[in-house]
Short mmCIF file of the N, C-alpha and C atoms (twelve columns), coordinates in Angstrom:
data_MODEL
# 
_entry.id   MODEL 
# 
loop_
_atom_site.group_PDB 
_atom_site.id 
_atom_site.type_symbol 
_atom_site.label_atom_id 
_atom_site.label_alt_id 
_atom_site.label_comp_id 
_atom_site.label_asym_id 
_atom_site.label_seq_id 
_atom_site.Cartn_x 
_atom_site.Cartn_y 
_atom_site.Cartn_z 
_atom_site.pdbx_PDB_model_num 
ATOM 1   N N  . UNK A 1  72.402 114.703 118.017 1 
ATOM 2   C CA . UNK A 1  71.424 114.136 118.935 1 
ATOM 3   C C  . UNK A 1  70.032 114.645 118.579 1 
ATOM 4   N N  . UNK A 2  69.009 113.771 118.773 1 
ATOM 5   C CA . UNK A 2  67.678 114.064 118.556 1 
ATOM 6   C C  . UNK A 2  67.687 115.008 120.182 1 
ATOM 7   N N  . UNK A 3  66.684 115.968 118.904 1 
ATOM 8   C CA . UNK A 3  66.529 117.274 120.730 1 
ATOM 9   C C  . UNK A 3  65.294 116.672 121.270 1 
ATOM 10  N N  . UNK A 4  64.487 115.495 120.863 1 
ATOM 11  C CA . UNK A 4  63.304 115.777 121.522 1 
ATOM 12  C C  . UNK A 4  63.340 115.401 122.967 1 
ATOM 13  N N  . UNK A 5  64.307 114.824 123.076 1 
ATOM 14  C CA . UNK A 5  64.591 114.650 124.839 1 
ATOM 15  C C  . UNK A 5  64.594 115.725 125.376 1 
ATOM 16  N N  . UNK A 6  65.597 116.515 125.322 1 
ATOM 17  C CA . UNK A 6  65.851 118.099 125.521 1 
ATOM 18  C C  . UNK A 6  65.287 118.947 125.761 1 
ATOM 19  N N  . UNK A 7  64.246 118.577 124.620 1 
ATOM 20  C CA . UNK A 7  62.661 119.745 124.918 1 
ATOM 21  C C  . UNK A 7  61.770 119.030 125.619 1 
ATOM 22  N N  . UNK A 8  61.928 118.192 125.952 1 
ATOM 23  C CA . UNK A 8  60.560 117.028 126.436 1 
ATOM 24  C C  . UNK A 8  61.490 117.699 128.050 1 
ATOM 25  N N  . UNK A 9  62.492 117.799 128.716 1 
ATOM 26  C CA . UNK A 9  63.337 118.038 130.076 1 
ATOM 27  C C  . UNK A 9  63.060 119.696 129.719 1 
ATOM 28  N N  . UNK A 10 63.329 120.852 128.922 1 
ATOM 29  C CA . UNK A 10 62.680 121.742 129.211 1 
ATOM 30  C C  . UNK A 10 61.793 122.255 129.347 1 
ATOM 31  N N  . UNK A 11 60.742 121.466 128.558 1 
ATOM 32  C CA . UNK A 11 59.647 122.045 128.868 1 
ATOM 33  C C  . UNK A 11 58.592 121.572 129.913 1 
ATOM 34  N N  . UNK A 12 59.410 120.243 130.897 1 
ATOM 35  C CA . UNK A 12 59.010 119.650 131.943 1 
ATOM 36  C C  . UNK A 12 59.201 120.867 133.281 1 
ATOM 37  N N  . UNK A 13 60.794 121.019 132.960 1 
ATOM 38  C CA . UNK A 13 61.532 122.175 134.255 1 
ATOM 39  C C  . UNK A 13 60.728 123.296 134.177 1 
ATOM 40  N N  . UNK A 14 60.722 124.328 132.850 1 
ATOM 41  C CA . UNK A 14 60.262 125.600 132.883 1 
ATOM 42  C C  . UNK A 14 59.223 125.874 131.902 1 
ATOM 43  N N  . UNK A 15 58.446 124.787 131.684 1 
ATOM 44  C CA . UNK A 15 57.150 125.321 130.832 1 
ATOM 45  C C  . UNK A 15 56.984 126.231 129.716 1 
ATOM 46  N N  . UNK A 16 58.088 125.961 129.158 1 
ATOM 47  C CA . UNK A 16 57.851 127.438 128.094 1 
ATOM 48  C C  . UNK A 16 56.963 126.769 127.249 1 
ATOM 49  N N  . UNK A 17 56.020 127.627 126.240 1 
ATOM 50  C CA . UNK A 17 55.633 127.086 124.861 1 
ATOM 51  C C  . UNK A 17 56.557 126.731 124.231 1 
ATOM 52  N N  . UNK A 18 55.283 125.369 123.005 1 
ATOM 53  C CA . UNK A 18 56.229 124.391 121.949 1 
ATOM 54  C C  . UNK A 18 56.994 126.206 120.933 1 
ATOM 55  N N  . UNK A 19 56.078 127.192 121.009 1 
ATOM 56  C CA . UNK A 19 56.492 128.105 120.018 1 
ATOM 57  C C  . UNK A 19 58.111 128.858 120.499 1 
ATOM 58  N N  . UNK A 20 58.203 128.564 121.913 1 
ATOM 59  C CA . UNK A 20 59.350 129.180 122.261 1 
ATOM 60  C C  . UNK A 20 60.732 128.365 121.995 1 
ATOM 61  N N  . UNK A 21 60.341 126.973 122.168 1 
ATOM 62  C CA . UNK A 21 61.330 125.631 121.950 1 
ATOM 63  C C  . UNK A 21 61.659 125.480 120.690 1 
ATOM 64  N N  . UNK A 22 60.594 125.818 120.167 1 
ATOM 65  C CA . UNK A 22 60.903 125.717 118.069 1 
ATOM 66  C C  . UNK A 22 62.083 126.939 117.402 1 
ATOM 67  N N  . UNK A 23 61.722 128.457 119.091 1 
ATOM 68  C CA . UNK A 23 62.280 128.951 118.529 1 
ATOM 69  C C  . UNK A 23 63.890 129.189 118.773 1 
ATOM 70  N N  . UNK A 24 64.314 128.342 120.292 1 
ATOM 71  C CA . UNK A 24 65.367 128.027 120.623 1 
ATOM 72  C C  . UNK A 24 66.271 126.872 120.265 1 
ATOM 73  N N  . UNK A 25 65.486 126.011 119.940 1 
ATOM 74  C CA . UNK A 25 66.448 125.400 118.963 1 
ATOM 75  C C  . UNK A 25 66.563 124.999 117.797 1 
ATOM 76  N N  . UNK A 26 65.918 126.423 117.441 1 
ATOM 77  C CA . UNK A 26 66.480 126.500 115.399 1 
ATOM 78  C C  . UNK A 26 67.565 127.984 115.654 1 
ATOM 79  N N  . UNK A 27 67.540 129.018 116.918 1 
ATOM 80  C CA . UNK A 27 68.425 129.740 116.884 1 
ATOM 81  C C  . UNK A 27 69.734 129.600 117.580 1 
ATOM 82  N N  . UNK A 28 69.176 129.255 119.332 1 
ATOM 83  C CA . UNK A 28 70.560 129.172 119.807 1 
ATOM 84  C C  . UNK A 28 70.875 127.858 120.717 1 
ATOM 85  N N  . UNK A 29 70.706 126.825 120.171 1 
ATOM 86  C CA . UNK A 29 70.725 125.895 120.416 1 
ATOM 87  C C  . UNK A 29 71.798 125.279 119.561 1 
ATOM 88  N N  . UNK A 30 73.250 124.789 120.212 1 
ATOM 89  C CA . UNK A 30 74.129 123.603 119.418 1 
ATOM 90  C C  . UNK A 30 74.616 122.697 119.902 1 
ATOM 91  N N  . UNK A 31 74.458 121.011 119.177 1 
ATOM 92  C CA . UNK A 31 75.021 120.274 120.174 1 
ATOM 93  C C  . UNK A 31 76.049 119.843 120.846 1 
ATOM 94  N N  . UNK A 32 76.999 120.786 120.379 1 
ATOM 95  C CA . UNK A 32 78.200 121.201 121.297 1 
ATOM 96  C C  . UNK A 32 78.547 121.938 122.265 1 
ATOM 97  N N  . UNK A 33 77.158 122.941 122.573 1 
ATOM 98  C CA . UNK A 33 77.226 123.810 123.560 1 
ATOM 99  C C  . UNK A 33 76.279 123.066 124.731 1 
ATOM 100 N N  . UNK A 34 76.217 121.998 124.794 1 
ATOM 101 C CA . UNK A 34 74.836 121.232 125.514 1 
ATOM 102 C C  . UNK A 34 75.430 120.208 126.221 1 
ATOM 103 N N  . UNK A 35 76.118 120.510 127.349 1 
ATOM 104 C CA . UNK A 35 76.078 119.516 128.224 1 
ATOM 105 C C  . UNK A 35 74.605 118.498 128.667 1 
ATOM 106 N N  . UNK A 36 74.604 116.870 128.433 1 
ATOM 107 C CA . UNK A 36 73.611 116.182 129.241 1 
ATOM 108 C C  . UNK A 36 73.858 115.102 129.656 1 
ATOM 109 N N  . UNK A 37 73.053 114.576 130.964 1 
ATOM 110 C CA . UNK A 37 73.110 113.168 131.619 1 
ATOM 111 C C  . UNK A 37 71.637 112.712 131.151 1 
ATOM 112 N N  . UNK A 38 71.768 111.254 130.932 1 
ATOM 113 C CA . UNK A 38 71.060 110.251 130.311 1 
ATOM 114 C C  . UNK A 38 70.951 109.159 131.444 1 
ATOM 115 N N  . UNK A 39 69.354 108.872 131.796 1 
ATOM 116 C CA . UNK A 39 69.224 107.575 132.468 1 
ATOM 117 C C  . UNK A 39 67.957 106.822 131.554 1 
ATOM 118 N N  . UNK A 40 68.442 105.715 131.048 1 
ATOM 119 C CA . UNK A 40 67.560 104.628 130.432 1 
ATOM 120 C C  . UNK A 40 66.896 105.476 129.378 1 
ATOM 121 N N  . UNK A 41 67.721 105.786 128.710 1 
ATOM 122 C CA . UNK A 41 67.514 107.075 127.489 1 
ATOM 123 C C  . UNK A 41 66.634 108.258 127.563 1 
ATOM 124 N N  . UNK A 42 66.920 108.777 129.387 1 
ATOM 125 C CA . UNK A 42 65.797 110.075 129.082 1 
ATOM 126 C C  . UNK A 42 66.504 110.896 129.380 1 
ATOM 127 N N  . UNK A 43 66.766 111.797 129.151 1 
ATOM 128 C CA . UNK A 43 67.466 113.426 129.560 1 
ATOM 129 C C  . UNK A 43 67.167 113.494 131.031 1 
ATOM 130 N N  . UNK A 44 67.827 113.760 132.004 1 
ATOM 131 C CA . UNK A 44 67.313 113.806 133.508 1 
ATOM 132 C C  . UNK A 44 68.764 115.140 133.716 1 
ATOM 133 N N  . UNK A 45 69.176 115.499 133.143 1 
ATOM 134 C CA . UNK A 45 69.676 116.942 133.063 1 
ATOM 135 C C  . UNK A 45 70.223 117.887 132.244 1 
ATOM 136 N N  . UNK A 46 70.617 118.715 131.633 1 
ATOM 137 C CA . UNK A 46 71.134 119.732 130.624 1 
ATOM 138 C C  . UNK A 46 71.958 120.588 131.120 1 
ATOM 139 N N  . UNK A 47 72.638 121.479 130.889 1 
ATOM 140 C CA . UNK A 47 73.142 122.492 130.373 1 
ATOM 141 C C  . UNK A 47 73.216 123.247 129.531 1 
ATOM 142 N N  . UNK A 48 73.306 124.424 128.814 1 
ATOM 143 C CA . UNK A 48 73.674 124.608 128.266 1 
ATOM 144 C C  . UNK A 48 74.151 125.955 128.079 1 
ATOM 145 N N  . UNK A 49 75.072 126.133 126.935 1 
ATOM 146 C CA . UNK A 49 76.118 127.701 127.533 1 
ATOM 147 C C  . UNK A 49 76.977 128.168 125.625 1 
ATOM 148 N N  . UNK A 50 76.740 129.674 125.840 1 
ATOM 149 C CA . UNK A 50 77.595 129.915 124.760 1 
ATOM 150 C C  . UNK A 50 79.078 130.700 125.086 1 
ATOM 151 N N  . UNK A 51 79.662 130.513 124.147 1 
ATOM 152 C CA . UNK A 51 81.366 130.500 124.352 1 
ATOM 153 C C  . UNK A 51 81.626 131.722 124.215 1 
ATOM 154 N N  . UNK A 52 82.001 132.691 124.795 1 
ATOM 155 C CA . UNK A 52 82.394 134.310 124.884 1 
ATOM 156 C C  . UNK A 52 83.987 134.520 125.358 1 
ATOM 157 N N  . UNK A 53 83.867 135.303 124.978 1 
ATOM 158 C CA . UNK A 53 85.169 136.105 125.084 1 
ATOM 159 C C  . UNK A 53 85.198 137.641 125.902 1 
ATOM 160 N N  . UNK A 54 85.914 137.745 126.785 1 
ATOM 161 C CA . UNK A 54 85.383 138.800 127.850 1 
ATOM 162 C C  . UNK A 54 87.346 139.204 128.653 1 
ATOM 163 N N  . UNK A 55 88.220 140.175 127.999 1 
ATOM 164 C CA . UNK A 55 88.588 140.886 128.459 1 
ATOM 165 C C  . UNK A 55 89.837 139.524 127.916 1 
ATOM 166 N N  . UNK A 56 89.925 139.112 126.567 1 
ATOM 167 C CA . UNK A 56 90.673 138.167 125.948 1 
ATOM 168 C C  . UNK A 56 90.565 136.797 127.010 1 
ATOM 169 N N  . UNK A 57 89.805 136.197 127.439 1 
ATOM 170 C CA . UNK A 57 89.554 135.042 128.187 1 
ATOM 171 C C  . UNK A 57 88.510 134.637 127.618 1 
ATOM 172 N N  . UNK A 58 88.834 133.296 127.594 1 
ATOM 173 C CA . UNK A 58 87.668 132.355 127.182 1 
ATOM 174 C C  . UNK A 58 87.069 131.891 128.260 1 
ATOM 175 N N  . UNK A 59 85.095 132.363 127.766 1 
ATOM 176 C CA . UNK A 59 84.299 132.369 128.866 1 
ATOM 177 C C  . UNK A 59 83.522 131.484 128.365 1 
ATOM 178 N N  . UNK A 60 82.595 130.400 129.314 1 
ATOM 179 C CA . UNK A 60 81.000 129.871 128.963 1 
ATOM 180 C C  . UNK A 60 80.059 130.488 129.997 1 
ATOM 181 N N  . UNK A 61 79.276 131.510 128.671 1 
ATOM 182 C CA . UNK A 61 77.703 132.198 129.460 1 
ATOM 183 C C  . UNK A 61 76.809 131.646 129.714 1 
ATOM 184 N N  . UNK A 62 76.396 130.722 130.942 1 
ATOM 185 C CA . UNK A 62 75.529 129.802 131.117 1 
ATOM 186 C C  . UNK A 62 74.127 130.150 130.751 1 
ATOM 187 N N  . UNK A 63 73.696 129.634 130.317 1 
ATOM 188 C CA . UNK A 63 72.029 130.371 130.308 1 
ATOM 189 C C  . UNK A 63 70.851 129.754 130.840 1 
ATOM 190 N N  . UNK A 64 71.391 128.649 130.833 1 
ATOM 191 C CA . UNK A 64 70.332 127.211 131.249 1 
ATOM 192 C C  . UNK A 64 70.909 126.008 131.634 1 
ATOM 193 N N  . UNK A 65 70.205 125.663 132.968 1 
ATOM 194 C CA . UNK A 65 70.352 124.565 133.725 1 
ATOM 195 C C  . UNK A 65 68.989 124.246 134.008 1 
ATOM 196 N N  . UNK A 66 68.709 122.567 133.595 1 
ATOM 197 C CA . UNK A 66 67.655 121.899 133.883 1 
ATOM 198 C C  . UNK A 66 67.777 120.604 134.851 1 
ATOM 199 N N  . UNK A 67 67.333 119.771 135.742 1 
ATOM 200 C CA . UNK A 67 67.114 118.658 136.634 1 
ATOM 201 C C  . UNK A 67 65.726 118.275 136.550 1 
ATOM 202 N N  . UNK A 68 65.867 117.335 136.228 1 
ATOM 203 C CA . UNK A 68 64.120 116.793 136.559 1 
ATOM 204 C C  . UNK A 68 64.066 116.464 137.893 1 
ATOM 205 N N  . UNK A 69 62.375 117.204 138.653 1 
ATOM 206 C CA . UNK A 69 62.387 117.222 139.746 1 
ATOM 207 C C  . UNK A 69 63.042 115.818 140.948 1 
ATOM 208 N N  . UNK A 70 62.807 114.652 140.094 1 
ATOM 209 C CA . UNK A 70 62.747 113.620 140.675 1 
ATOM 210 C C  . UNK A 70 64.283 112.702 140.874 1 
ATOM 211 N N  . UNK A 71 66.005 113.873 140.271 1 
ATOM 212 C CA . UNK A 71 66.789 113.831 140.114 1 
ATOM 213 C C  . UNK A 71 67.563 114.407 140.833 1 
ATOM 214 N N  . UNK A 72 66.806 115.477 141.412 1 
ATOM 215 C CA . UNK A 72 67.689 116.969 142.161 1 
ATOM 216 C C  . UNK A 72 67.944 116.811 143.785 1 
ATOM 217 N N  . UNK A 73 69.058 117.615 143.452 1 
ATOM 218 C CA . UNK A 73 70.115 117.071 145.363 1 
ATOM 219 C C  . UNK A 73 70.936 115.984 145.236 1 
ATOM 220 N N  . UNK A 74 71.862 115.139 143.906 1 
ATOM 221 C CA . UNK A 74 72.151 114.541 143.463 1 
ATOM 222 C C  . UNK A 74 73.347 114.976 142.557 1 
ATOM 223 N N  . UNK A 75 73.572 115.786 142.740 1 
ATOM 224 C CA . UNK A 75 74.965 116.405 142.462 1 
ATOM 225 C C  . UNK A 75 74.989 116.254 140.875 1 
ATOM 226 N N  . UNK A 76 73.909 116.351 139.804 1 
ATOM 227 C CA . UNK A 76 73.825 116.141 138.602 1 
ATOM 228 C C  . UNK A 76 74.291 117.427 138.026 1 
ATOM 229 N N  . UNK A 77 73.594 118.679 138.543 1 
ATOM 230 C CA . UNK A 77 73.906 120.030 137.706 1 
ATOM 231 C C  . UNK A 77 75.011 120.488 138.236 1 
ATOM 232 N N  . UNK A 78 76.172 119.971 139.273 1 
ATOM 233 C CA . UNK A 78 76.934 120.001 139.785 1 
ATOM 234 C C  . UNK A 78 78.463 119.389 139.083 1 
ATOM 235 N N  . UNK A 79 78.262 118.706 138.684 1 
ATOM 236 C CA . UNK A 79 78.790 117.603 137.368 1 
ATOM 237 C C  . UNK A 79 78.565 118.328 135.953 1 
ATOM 238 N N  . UNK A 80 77.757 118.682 135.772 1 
ATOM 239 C CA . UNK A 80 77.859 119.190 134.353 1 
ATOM 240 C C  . UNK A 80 78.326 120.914 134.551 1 
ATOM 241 N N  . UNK A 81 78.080 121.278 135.310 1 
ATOM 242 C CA . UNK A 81 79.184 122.576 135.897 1 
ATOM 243 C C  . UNK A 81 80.717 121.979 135.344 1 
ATOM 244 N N  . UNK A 82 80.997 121.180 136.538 1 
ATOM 245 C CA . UNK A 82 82.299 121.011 136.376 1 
ATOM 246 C C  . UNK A 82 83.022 120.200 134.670 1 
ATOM 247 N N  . UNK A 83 82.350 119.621 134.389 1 
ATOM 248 C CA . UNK A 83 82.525 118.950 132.854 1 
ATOM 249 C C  . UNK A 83 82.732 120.286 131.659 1 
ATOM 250 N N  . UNK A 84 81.373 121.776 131.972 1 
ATOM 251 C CA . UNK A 84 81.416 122.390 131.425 1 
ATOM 252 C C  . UNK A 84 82.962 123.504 130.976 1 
ATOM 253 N N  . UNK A 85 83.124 123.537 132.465 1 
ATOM 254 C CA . UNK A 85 84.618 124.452 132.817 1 
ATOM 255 C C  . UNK A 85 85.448 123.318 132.191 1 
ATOM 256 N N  . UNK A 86 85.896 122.180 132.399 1 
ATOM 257 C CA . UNK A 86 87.061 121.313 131.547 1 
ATOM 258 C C  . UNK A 86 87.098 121.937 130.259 1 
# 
């Protein structure tokens, strides 16, 4: 997937600099660890989480959840919770 959706929804939610986005997804950014919902091709939520291992159980360490303001109370990051745990 093209990330520029991705970064165009994070850096809407939490403002980081383009220098911080360049530097998250050339390090820990994969598009298998990235839950998202799509309306009329725009990112209107994310996830995303890396896969750990914690006491021989397989864990996902969430790190980030995004909603665009104009999406939220809509049970979106609620859904990609539950999609994530499947």
């Amino acid at each position: 997937m093209n990330t520029d959706a991705l970064r165009k929804l994070w850096k809407t939610v939490f403002s980081d600099s383009d220098a911080f986005l360049d530097s998250f997804f050339q390090i820990a950014y994969a598009p298998e660890r990235c839950n998202r919902i799509e309306e009329d091709g725009e990112v209107i939520c994310a996830l995303y989480w890396f896969d750990c291992d914690l006491m021989g159980r397989k864990l996902a360490y969430i790190y980030a959840v995004a909603t665009l303001k104009s999406h939220r109370g809509k049970g979106l990051a609620k859904q990609l919770m539950h999609e994530t745990h499947e």
